[in-house]
CSV table of C-alpha atoms in Angstrom, one decimal:
chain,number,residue,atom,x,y,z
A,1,UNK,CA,67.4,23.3,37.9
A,2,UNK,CA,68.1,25.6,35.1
A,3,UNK,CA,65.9,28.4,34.2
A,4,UNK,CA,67.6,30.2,31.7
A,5,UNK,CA,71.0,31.1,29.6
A,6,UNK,CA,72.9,33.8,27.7
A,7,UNK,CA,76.2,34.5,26.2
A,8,UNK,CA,78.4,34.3,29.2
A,9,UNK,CA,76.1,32.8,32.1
A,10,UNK,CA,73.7,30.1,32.8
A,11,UNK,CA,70.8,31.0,35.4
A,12,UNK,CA,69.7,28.6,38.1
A,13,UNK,CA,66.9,27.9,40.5
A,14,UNK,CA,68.5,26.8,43.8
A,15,UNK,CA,67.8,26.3,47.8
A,16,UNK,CA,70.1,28.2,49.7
A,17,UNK,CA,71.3,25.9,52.3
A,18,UNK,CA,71.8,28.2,55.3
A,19,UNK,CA,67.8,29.3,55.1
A,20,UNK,CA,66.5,27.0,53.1
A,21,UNK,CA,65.1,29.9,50.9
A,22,UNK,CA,64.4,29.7,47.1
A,23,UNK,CA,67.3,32.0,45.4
A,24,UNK,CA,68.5,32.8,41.6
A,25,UNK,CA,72.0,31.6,41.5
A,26,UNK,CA,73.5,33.3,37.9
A,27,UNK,CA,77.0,31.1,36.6
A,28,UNK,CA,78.7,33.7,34.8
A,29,UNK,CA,81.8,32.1,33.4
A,30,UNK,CA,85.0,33.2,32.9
A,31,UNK,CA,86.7,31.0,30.4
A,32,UNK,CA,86.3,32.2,26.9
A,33,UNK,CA,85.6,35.9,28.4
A,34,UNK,CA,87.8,38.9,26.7
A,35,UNK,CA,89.3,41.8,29.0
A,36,UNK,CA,86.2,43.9,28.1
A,37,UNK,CA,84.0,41.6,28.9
A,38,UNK,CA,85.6,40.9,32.4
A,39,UNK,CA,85.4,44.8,32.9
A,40,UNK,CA,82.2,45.2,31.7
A,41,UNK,CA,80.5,42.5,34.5
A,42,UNK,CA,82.4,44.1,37.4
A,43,UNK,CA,80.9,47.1,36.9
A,44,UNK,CA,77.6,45.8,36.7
A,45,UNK,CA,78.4,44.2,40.2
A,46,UNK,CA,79.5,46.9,41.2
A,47,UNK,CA,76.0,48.6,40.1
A,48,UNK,CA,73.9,45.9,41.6
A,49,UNK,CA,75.1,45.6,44.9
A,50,UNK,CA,74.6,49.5,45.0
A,51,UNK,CA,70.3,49.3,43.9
A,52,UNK,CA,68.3,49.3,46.9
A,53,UNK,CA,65.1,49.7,45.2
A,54,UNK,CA,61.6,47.7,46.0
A,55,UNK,CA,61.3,47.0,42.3
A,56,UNK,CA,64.2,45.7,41.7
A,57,UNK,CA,65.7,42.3,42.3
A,58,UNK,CA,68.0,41.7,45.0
A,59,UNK,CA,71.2,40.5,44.2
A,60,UNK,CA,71.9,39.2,47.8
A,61,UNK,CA,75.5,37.5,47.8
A,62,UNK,CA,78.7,36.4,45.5
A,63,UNK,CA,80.1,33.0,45.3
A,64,UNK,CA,83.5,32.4,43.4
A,65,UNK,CA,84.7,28.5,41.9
A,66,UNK,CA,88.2,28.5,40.9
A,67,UNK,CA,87.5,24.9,40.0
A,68,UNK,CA,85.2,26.0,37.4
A,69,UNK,CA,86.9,29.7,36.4
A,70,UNK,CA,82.9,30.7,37.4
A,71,UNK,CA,81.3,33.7,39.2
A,72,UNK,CA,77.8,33.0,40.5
A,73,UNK,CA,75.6,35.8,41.2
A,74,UNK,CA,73.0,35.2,43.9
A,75,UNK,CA,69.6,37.0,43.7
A,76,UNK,CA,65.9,36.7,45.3
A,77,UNK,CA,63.9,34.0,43.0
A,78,UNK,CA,60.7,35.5,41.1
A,79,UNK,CA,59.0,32.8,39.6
A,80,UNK,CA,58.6,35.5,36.6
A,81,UNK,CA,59.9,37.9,35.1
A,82,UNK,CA,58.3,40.8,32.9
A,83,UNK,CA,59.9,40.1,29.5
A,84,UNK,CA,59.1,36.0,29.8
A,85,UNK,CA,55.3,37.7,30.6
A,86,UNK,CA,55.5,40.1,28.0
A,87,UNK,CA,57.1,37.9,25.3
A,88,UNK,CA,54.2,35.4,26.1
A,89,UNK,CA,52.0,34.5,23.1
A,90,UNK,CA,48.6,33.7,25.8
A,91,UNK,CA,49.4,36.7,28.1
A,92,UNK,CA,47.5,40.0,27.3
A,93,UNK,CA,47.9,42.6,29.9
A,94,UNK,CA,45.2,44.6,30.6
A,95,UNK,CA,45.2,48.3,30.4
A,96,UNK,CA,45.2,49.3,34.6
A,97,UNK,CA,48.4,46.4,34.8
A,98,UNK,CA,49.7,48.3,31.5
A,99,UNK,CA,49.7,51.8,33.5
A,100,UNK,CA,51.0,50.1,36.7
A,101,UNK,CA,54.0,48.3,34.7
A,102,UNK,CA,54.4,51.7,33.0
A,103,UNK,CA,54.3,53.8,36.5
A,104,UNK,CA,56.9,51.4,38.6
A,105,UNK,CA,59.0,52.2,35.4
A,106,UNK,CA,58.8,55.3,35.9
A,107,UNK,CA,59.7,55.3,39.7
A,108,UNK,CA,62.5,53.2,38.7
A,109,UNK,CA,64.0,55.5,35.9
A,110,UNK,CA,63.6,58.4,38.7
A,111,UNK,CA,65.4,56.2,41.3
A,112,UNK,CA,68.3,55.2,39.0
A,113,UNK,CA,68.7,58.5,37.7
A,114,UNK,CA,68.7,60.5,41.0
A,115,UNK,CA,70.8,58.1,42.2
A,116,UNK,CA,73.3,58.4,39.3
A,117,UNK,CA,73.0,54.6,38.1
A,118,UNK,CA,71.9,56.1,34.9
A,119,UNK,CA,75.6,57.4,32.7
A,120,UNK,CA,74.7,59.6,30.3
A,121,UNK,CA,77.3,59.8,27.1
A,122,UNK,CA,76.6,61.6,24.3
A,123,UNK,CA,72.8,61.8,25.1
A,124,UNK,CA,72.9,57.8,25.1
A,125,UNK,CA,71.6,56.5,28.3
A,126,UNK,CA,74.0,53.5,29.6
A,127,UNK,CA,72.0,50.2,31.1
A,128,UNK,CA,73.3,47.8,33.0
A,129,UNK,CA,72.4,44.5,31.6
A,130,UNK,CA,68.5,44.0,31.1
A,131,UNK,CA,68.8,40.5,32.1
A,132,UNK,CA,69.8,41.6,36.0
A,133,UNK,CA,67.2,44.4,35.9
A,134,UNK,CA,64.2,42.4,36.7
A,135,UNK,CA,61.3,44.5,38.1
A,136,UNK,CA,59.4,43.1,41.2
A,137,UNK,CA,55.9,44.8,41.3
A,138,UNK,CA,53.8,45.3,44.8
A,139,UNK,CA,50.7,43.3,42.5
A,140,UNK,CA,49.7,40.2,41.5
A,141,UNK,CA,48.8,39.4,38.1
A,142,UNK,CA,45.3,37.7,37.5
A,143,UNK,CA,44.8,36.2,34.0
């Protein structure tokens, strides 16, 4: 079933066969990509398969088609995440969730930073694409 899309990739909620577990497969495809593009999503691999962070998603495996020129990017399945919440029309967060969301932020700016995920060029701080950054939060949020 599909979840979501972007530019280059098409996310997907799927059962992993082996465990029968819920997973995020991401179909990044290749066909109409330029060089940069190519280089640009390697490195972001690269970045994700490196975070070992409890707020962060886990990207958990790689699967290649040459069939269908794709790349699909497996990850831990949150039923959501905190720019769907945020973007939300009916969901107001209150103001101890708005300090928690703010704090785990925090703790994950400190991690990525001391951890060098963070490049910093020309004062500009470098992200890797906000779609693969999805924070996972140790609380539940009651409406």
């Amino acid at each position: 079933m599909q979840i979501g899309q972007g530019t280059y990739s098409t996310v997907y909620k799927a059962r992993d066969l082996t465990d029968q577990k819920i997973v995020a497969l991401k179909r990044v495809r290749f066909d109409n990509c330029d060089a940069e593009s190519v280089k640009f999503m390697a490195r972001e691999i690269l970045v994700l398969r490196r975070l070992d962070h409890p707020n962060v998603i886990k990207l958990e495996g790689l699967i290649t088609s040459q069939t269908s020129r794709s790349l699909y990017l497996v990850f831990e399945y949150m039923e959501h995440d905190l720019t769907g919440l945020a973007s939300s029309p009916s969901i107001n967060f209150s103001e101890p969730q708005v300090v928690k969301i703010s704090f785990y932020s925090y703790v994950l700016l400190f991690y990525m930073e001391s951890s060098f995920f963070l490049l910093k060029c020309n004062k500009t701080i470098r992200w890797p694409s906000h779609d693969n950054l999805s924070f996972r939060y140790n609380w539940s949020l009651t409406w």
